[in-house]
PDB file of C-alpha atoms in Angstrom:
ATOM      1  CA  VAL I 782     -52.411 -33.372  -6.913  1.00  0.00           C
ATOM      2  CA  ARG I 783     -50.334 -32.728 -10.018  1.00  0.00           C
ATOM      3  CA  VAL I 784     -46.924 -31.086  -9.635  1.00  0.00           C
ATOM      4  CA  ASN I 785     -44.730 -29.720 -12.402  1.00  0.00           C
ATOM      5  CA  VAL I 786     -41.050 -28.962 -11.767  1.00  0.00           C
ATOM      6  CA  ALA I 787     -39.238 -26.523 -14.054  1.00  0.00           C
ATOM      7  CA  ASP I 788     -35.852 -24.830 -13.854  1.00  0.00           C
ATOM      8  CA  ALA I 789     -35.138 -21.100 -13.857  1.00  0.00           C
ATOM      9  CA  ALA I 790     -35.481 -21.015 -17.655  1.00  0.00           C
ATOM     10  CA  GLY I 791     -38.893 -22.741 -17.554  1.00  0.00           C
ATOM     11  CA  GLU I 792     -37.605 -26.057 -18.897  1.00  0.00           C
ATOM     12  CA  PRO I 793     -38.989 -29.265 -17.308  1.00  0.00           C
ATOM     13  CA  VAL I 794     -36.702 -31.036 -14.840  1.00  0.00           C
ATOM     14  CA  ALA I 795     -36.714 -34.811 -15.110  1.00  0.00           C
ATOM     15  CA  GLY I 796     -35.782 -36.927 -12.108  1.00  0.00           C
ATOM     16  CA  ALA I 797     -36.282 -34.181  -9.550  1.00  0.00           C
ATOM     17  CA  GLU I 798     -36.998 -35.424  -6.044  1.00  0.00           C
ATOM     18  CA  MET I 799     -39.838 -33.847  -4.083  1.00  0.00           C
ATOM     19  CA  ALA I 800     -41.247 -33.969  -0.594  1.00  0.00           C
ATOM     20  CA  VAL I 801     -45.039 -33.533  -0.626  1.00  0.00           C
ATOM     21  CA  VAL I 802     -46.995 -32.722   2.538  1.00  0.00           C
ATOM     22  CA  VAL I 803     -50.734 -32.017   2.849  1.00  0.00           C
ATOM     23  CA  VAL I 804     -51.783 -30.674   6.269  1.00  0.00           C
ATOM     24  CA  ASP I 805     -54.922 -29.201   7.793  1.00  0.00           C
ATOM     25  CA  GLU I 806     -54.602 -25.434   7.507  1.00  0.00           C
ATOM     26  CA  ALA I 807     -56.225 -24.954  10.919  1.00  0.00           C
ATOM     27  CA  VAL I 808     -53.395 -26.837  12.642  1.00  0.00           C
ATOM     28  CA  LEU I 809     -50.737 -24.850  10.795  1.00  0.00           C
ATOM     29  CA  ALA I 810     -52.466 -21.601  11.770  1.00  0.00           C
ATOM     30  CA  LEU I 811     -52.096 -22.459  15.462  1.00  0.00           C
ATOM     31  CA  SER I 812     -48.307 -22.295  15.222  1.00  0.00           C
ATOM     32  CA  GLY I 813     -48.061 -19.762  12.387  1.00  0.00           C
ATOM     33  CA  TYR I 814     -46.014 -22.264  10.353  1.00  0.00           C
ATOM     34  CA  GLU I 815     -44.574 -21.106   7.056  1.00  0.00           C
ATOM     35  CA  LEU I 816     -42.730 -23.341   4.614  1.00  0.00           C
ATOM     36  CA  PRO I 817     -39.015 -22.368   4.626  1.00  0.00           C
ATOM     37  CA  ASP I 818     -37.492 -21.309   1.312  1.00  0.00           C
ATOM     38  CA  PRO I 819     -34.746 -23.844   0.460  1.00  0.00           C
ATOM     39  CA  LEU I 820     -32.858 -21.189  -1.514  1.00  0.00           C
ATOM     40  CA  ASP I 821     -32.384 -19.181   1.675  1.00  0.00           C
ATOM     41  CA  ILE I 822     -30.950 -22.287   3.343  1.00  0.00           C
ATOM     42  CA  PHE I 823     -28.582 -23.521   0.633  1.00  0.00           C
ATOM     43  CA  TYR I 824     -27.562 -20.142  -0.796  1.00  0.00           C
ATOM     44  CA  ARG I 825     -27.306 -18.022   2.325  1.00  0.00           C
ATOM     45  CA  PRO I 826     -24.168 -15.888   2.814  1.00  0.00           C
ATOM     46  CA  ILE I 827     -21.770 -17.545   5.241  1.00  0.00           C
ATOM     47  CA  SER I 828     -18.398 -16.621   6.671  1.00  0.00           C
ATOM     48  CA  SER I 829     -15.221 -18.087   5.190  1.00  0.00           C
ATOM     49  CA  HIS I 830     -14.120 -19.058   8.720  1.00  0.00           C
ATOM     50  CA  VAL I 831     -10.580 -17.800   8.048  1.00  0.00           C
ATOM     51  CA  TRP I 832      -8.773 -15.676  10.623  1.00  0.00           C
ATOM     52  CA  SER I 833      -5.375 -13.938  10.471  1.00  0.00           C
ATOM     53  CA  ARG I 834      -3.269 -13.353  13.568  1.00  0.00           C
ATOM     54  CA  TYR I 835       0.060 -11.569  13.793  1.00  0.00           C
ATOM     55  CA  LEU I 836       2.223 -12.445  16.777  1.00  0.00           C
ATOM     56  CA  ARG I 837       4.552  -9.430  16.609  1.00  0.00           C
ATOM     57  CA  ASP I 838       2.742  -7.799  19.543  1.00  0.00           C
ATOM     58  CA  SER I 839       3.447 -10.923  21.620  1.00  0.00           C
ATOM     59  CA  ILE I 840       7.248 -10.696  21.362  1.00  0.00           C
ATOM     60  CA  GLU I 841       9.041  -9.749  24.589  1.00  0.00           C
ATOM     61  CA  LEU I 842      12.649  -8.479  24.516  1.00  0.00           C
ATOM     62  CA  THR I 843      15.216  -8.619  27.303  1.00  0.00           C
ATOM     63  CA  ASP I 844      17.050  -5.637  28.773  1.00  0.00           C
ATOM     64  CA  PRO I 845      19.674  -4.513  26.181  1.00  0.00           C
ATOM     65  CA  ALA I 846      22.134  -3.668  28.961  1.00  0.00           C
ATOM     66  CA  LEU I 847      21.944  -7.216  30.306  1.00  0.00           C
ATOM     67  CA  LEU I 848      22.605  -8.548  26.833  1.00  0.00           C
ATOM     68  CA  ASP I 849      25.718  -6.327  26.423  1.00  0.00           C
ATOM     69  CA  ASP I 850      27.138  -7.451  29.805  1.00  0.00           C
ATOM     70  CA  LYS I 851      26.744 -11.108  28.956  1.00  0.00           C
ATOM     71  CA  LEU I 852      28.379 -10.789  25.561  1.00  0.00           C
ATOM     72  CA  SER I 853      31.278  -8.638  26.740  1.00  0.00           C
ATOM     73  CA  ALA I 854      32.262 -11.244  29.330  1.00  0.00           C
ATOM     74  CA  THR I 855      32.880 -13.902  26.691  1.00  0.00           C
ATOM     75  CA  THR I 856      36.156 -14.718  24.943  1.00  0.00           C
ATOM     76  CA  GLU I 857      37.060 -14.037  21.360  1.00  0.00           C
ATOM     77  CA  SER I 858      36.100 -17.621  20.370  1.00  0.00           C
ATOM     78  CA  PRO I 859      33.017 -17.687  18.081  1.00  0.00           C
ATOM     79  CA  ALA I 860      31.883 -20.924  19.739  1.00  0.00           C
ATOM     80  CA  GLU I 861      32.057 -19.365  23.212  1.00  0.00           C
ATOM     81  CA  THR I 862      30.216 -16.262  21.933  1.00  0.00           C
ATOM     82  CA  THR I 863      27.439 -18.447  20.561  1.00  0.00           C
ATOM     83  CA  ALA I 864      27.242 -20.309  23.862  1.00  0.00           C
ATOM     84  CA  ALA I 865      26.912 -17.036  25.763  1.00  0.00           C
ATOM     85  CA  ALA I 866      24.144 -15.832  23.473  1.00  0.00           C
ATOM     86  CA  SER I 867      22.381 -19.178  23.979  1.00  0.00           C
ATOM     87  CA  ASP I 868      22.555 -18.686  27.752  1.00  0.00           C
ATOM     88  CA  VAL I 869      20.933 -15.260  27.385  1.00  0.00           C
ATOM     89  CA  PHE I 870      18.189 -16.739  25.220  1.00  0.00           C
ATOM     90  CA  GLU I 871      17.480 -19.468  27.768  1.00  0.00           C
ATOM     91  CA  GLU I 872      17.327 -16.887  30.554  1.00  0.00           C
ATOM     92  CA  VAL I 873      14.847 -14.770  28.621  1.00  0.00           C
ATOM     93  CA  SER I 874      12.771 -17.815  27.681  1.00  0.00           C
ATOM     94  CA  ALA I 875      12.544 -18.854  31.337  1.00  0.00           C
ATOM     95  CA  ASN I 876      10.831 -15.539  32.144  1.00  0.00           C
ATOM     96  CA  LEU I 877       8.157 -15.997  29.493  1.00  0.00           C
ATOM     97  CA  SER I 878       4.968 -18.015  29.866  1.00  0.00           C
ATOM     98  CA  GLY I 879       5.447 -19.965  26.655  1.00  0.00           C
ATOM     99  CA  GLY I 880       2.317 -22.082  27.062  1.00  0.00           C
ATOM    100  CA  ASP I 881       0.078 -19.060  27.517  1.00  0.00           C
ATOM    101  CA  MET I 882       1.381 -17.476  24.324  1.00  0.00           C
ATOM    102  CA  ALA I 883       0.694 -20.608  22.279  1.00  0.00           C
ATOM    103  CA  ASP I 884      -2.770 -21.047  23.769  1.00  0.00           C
ATOM    104  CA  GLU I 885      -3.648 -17.423  23.061  1.00  0.00           C
ATOM    105  CA  ALA I 886      -2.456 -17.712  19.476  1.00  0.00           C
ATOM    106  CA  ARG I 887      -4.548 -20.814  18.915  1.00  0.00           C
ATOM    107  CA  ALA I 888      -7.613 -19.427  20.691  1.00  0.00           C
ATOM    108  CA  GLY I 889     -10.464 -18.079  18.594  1.00  0.00           C
ATOM    109  CA  SER I 890     -14.219 -18.114  18.215  1.00  0.00           C
ATOM    110  CA  TYR I 891     -15.546 -20.592  15.677  1.00  0.00           C
ATOM    111  CA  SER I 892     -19.108 -20.052  14.608  1.00  0.00           C
ATOM    112  CA  ALA I 893     -19.861 -22.864  13.410  1.00  0.00           C
ATOM    113  CA  ASP I 894     -39.850 -31.535  15.462  1.00  0.00           C
ATOM    114  CA  ASP I 895     -68.886 -46.572  10.314  1.00  0.00           C
ATOM    115  CA  GLY I 896     -71.280 -45.613  12.303  1.00  0.00           C
ATOM    116  CA  GLU I 897     -74.636 -47.112  11.395  1.00  0.00           C
ATOM    117  CA  GLY I 898     -78.139 -46.046  12.303  1.00  0.00           C
ATOM    118  CA  THR I 899     -80.337 -48.193  14.471  1.00  0.00           C
ATOM    119  CA  GLY I 900     -82.930 -48.575  11.722  1.00  0.00           C
ATOM    120  CA  GLY I 901     -83.405 -47.997   8.031  1.00  0.00           C
ATOM    121  CA  ASP I 902     -80.501 -47.272   5.714  1.00  0.00           C
ATOM    122  CA  ALA I 903     -76.959 -46.962   7.055  1.00  0.00           C
ATOM    123  CA  ILE I 904     -75.799 -43.453   7.887  1.00  0.00           C
ATOM    124  CA  ASP I 905     -72.428 -42.323   6.638  1.00  0.00           C
ATOM    125  CA  VAL I 906     -70.756 -40.886   9.723  1.00  0.00           C
ATOM    126  CA  ARG I 907     -67.524 -38.936   9.457  1.00  0.00           C
ATOM    127  CA  ASN I 908     -64.879 -40.425  11.764  1.00  0.00           C
ATOM    128  CA  VAL I 909     -61.434 -39.823  10.215  1.00  0.00           C
ATOM    129  CA  PHE I 910     -60.143 -36.432  11.352  1.00  0.00           C
ATOM    130  CA  SER I 911     -56.391 -36.730  10.888  1.00  0.00           C
ATOM    131  CA  ALA I 912     -54.667 -33.363  10.451  1.00  0.00           C
ATOM    132  CA  LEU I 913     -52.016 -34.938   8.194  1.00  0.00           C
ATOM    133  CA  ALA I 914     -53.547 -36.068   4.923  1.00  0.00           C
ATOM    134  CA  VAL I 915     -50.357 -36.904   2.985  1.00  0.00           C
ATOM    135  CA  PHE I 916     -46.651 -37.177   3.741  1.00  0.00           C
ATOM    136  CA  GLN I 917     -44.555 -38.462   0.842  1.00  0.00           C
ATOM    137  CA  PRO I 918     -40.856 -37.528   1.170  1.00  0.00           C
ATOM    138  CA  GLU I 919     -39.633 -39.195  -2.055  1.00  0.00           C
ATOM    139  CA  VAL I 920     -41.669 -38.324  -5.146  1.00  0.00           C
ATOM    140  CA  MET I 921     -39.823 -38.339  -8.490  1.00  0.00           C
ATOM    141  CA  THR I 922     -40.755 -36.398 -11.619  1.00  0.00           C
ATOM    142  CA  ASP I 923     -41.058 -38.042 -15.028  1.00  0.00           C
ATOM    143  CA  ALA I 924     -39.295 -37.033 -18.230  1.00  0.00           C
ATOM    144  CA  ASP I 925     -41.596 -34.014 -18.577  1.00  0.00           C
ATOM    145  CA  GLY I 926     -41.003 -32.852 -15.012  1.00  0.00           C
ATOM    146  CA  ASN I 927     -44.463 -33.966 -13.850  1.00  0.00           C
ATOM    147  CA  ALA I 928     -45.647 -36.064 -10.923  1.00  0.00           C
ATOM    148  CA  THR I 929     -49.099 -37.049  -9.623  1.00  0.00           C
ATOM    149  CA  ILE I 930     -49.796 -37.719  -5.942  1.00  0.00           C
ATOM    150  CA  ASP I 931     -52.983 -39.371  -4.663  1.00  0.00           C
ATOM    151  CA  VAL I 932     -54.488 -37.421  -1.760  1.00  0.00           C
ATOM    152  CA  PRO I 933     -57.104 -39.379   0.225  1.00  0.00           C
ATOM    153  CA  LEU I 934     -58.712 -36.581   2.209  1.00  0.00           C
ATOM    154  CA  PRO I 935     -59.827 -37.212   5.788  1.00  0.00           C
ATOM    155  CA  ASP I 936     -63.407 -36.451   6.823  1.00  0.00           C
ATOM    156  CA  SER I 937     -62.600 -32.965   8.113  1.00  0.00           C
ATOM    157  CA  LEU I 938     -64.384 -30.155   6.321  1.00  0.00           C
ATOM    158  CA  THR I 939     -61.544 -27.686   6.203  1.00  0.00           C
ATOM    159  CA  ARG I 940     -58.827 -26.258   3.998  1.00  0.00           C
ATOM    160  CA  TYR I 941     -55.631 -28.219   3.494  1.00  0.00           C
ATOM    161  CA  ARG I 942     -52.285 -26.707   2.624  1.00  0.00           C
ATOM    162  CA  VAL I 943     -50.259 -28.550  -0.023  1.00  0.00           C
ATOM    163  CA  MET I 944     -46.522 -27.961   0.454  1.00  0.00           C
ATOM    164  CA  VAL I 945     -43.857 -29.206  -1.965  1.00  0.00           C
ATOM    165  CA  VAL I 946     -40.070 -28.923  -1.703  1.00  0.00           C
ATOM    166  CA  ALA I 947     -38.030 -30.073  -4.716  1.00  0.00           C
ATOM    167  CA  VAL I 948     -34.344 -30.740  -5.304  1.00  0.00           C
ATOM    168  CA  ALA I 949     -32.549 -31.607  -8.541  1.00  0.00           C
ATOM    169  CA  GLY I 950     -28.871 -32.500  -8.664  1.00  0.00           C
ATOM    170  CA  THR I 951     -26.634 -30.765  -6.146  1.00  0.00           C
ATOM    171  CA  ASP I 952     -27.474 -27.106  -6.713  1.00  0.00           C
ATOM    172  CA  GLU I 953     -31.130 -26.723  -7.786  1.00  0.00           C
ATOM    173  CA  PHE I 954     -33.841 -26.251  -5.167  1.00  0.00           C
ATOM    174  CA  GLY I 955     -37.376 -24.909  -5.065  1.00  0.00           C
ATOM    175  CA  SER I 956     -40.672 -24.927  -3.197  1.00  0.00           C
ATOM    176  CA  THR I 957     -44.327 -24.093  -3.769  1.00  0.00           C
ATOM    177  CA  GLU I 958     -47.681 -24.143  -1.987  1.00  0.00           C
ATOM    178  CA  SER I 959     -51.329 -24.571  -2.891  1.00  0.00           C
ATOM    179  CA  ASN I 960     -54.659 -25.212  -1.145  1.00  0.00           C
ATOM    180  CA  ILE I 961     -57.431 -27.794  -1.181  1.00  0.00           C
ATOM    181  CA  THR I 962     -60.826 -27.036   0.381  1.00  0.00           C
ATOM    182  CA  ALA I 963     -62.825 -30.078   1.499  1.00  0.00           C
ATOM    183  CA  ARG I 964     -66.617 -29.641   1.356  1.00  0.00           C
ATOM    184  CA  LEU I 965     -69.733 -31.788   1.392  1.00  0.00           C
ATOM    185  CA  PRO I 966     -72.996 -30.940  -0.430  1.00  0.00           C
ATOM    186  CA  LEU I 967     -75.053 -31.527   2.718  1.00  0.00           C
ATOM    187  CA  MET I 968     -74.189 -32.126   6.340  1.00  0.00           C
ATOM    188  CA  VAL I 969     -76.509 -33.006   9.221  1.00  0.00           C
ATOM    189  CA  ARG I 970     -75.312 -32.286  12.759  1.00  0.00           C
ATOM    190  CA  PRO I 971     -77.419 -33.315  15.766  1.00  0.00           C
ATOM    191  CA  SER I 972     -77.157 -30.844  18.627  1.00  0.00           C
ATOM    192  CA  ALA I 973     -78.065 -32.880  21.709  1.00  0.00           C
ATOM    193  CA  PRO I 974     -78.267 -31.295  25.185  1.00  0.00           C
ATOM    194  CA  ARG I 975     -75.074 -31.527  27.188  1.00  0.00           C
ATOM    195  CA  PHE I 976     -76.780 -32.948  30.303  1.00  0.00           C
ATOM    196  CA  LEU I 977     -79.903 -35.091  30.858  1.00  0.00           C
ATOM    197  CA  ASN I 978     -81.452 -36.647  33.967  1.00  0.00           C
ATOM    198  CA  PHE I 979     -84.141 -39.285  34.567  1.00  0.00           C
ATOM    199  CA  GLY I 980     -87.602 -37.996  33.655  1.00  0.00           C
ATOM    200  CA  ASP I 981     -86.306 -35.129  31.483  1.00  0.00           C
ATOM    201  CA  GLN I 982     -88.122 -34.363  28.269  1.00  0.00           C
ATOM    202  CA  PHE I 983     -86.354 -32.562  25.460  1.00  0.00           C
ATOM    203  CA  GLU I 984     -86.334 -31.822  21.786  1.00  0.00           C
ATOM    204  CA  LEU I 985     -83.302 -32.938  19.782  1.00  0.00           C
ATOM    205  CA  PRO I 986     -82.432 -30.134  17.355  1.00  0.00           C
ATOM    206  CA  VAL I 987     -80.621 -30.974  14.147  1.00  0.00           C
ATOM    207  CA  VAL I 988     -78.526 -28.497  12.173  1.00  0.00           C
ATOM    208  CA  ILE I 989     -78.569 -28.976   8.388  1.00  0.00           C
ATOM    209  CA  GLN I 990     -75.788 -27.244   6.476  1.00  0.00           C
ATOM    210  CA  ASN I 991     -75.167 -27.114   2.759  1.00  0.00           C
TER     211      ASN I 991
END
């Protein structure tokens, strides 16, 4: 499989890193798997995660009449007046649930898977049926943005999906897909009966497919 990586302007990208996966299409069809677009992942709109909160609605004031009575009972000394005002402030603070206010202000929502015949020439029997043909997570492109990956196909006669995800630098991403269909010029499949007993006679049909 030959892969060419180019940027948005069509210029080759050297040193791009790719993940190459070749999987049996039949297995992917069972789960409806589709290759995610890396651009949707790395360039999706996200929240700034910044909130503004104004605490003016959390302020509680004391009774103005109580404040006037406290201040009028003080002397003319500025120090004694300040002390009286401090007493009023402490009295008001004692009636407030200070911890609850702070907790509420800090609270917020953060959004943050060979068989052989018994006689004559040997028979080539298919026996490798792995659904995963290739998994290479670190394939690098050359100076012309090209890379070649060897794909030893299993013995399954099916269609394989070739999936490639590429990344270059810190802000360039891309993906692509292609298909490989595995065929043989001639295939012979014996169709033996499912059950036999002693004394049974039967014909062994053989299906030939090209």
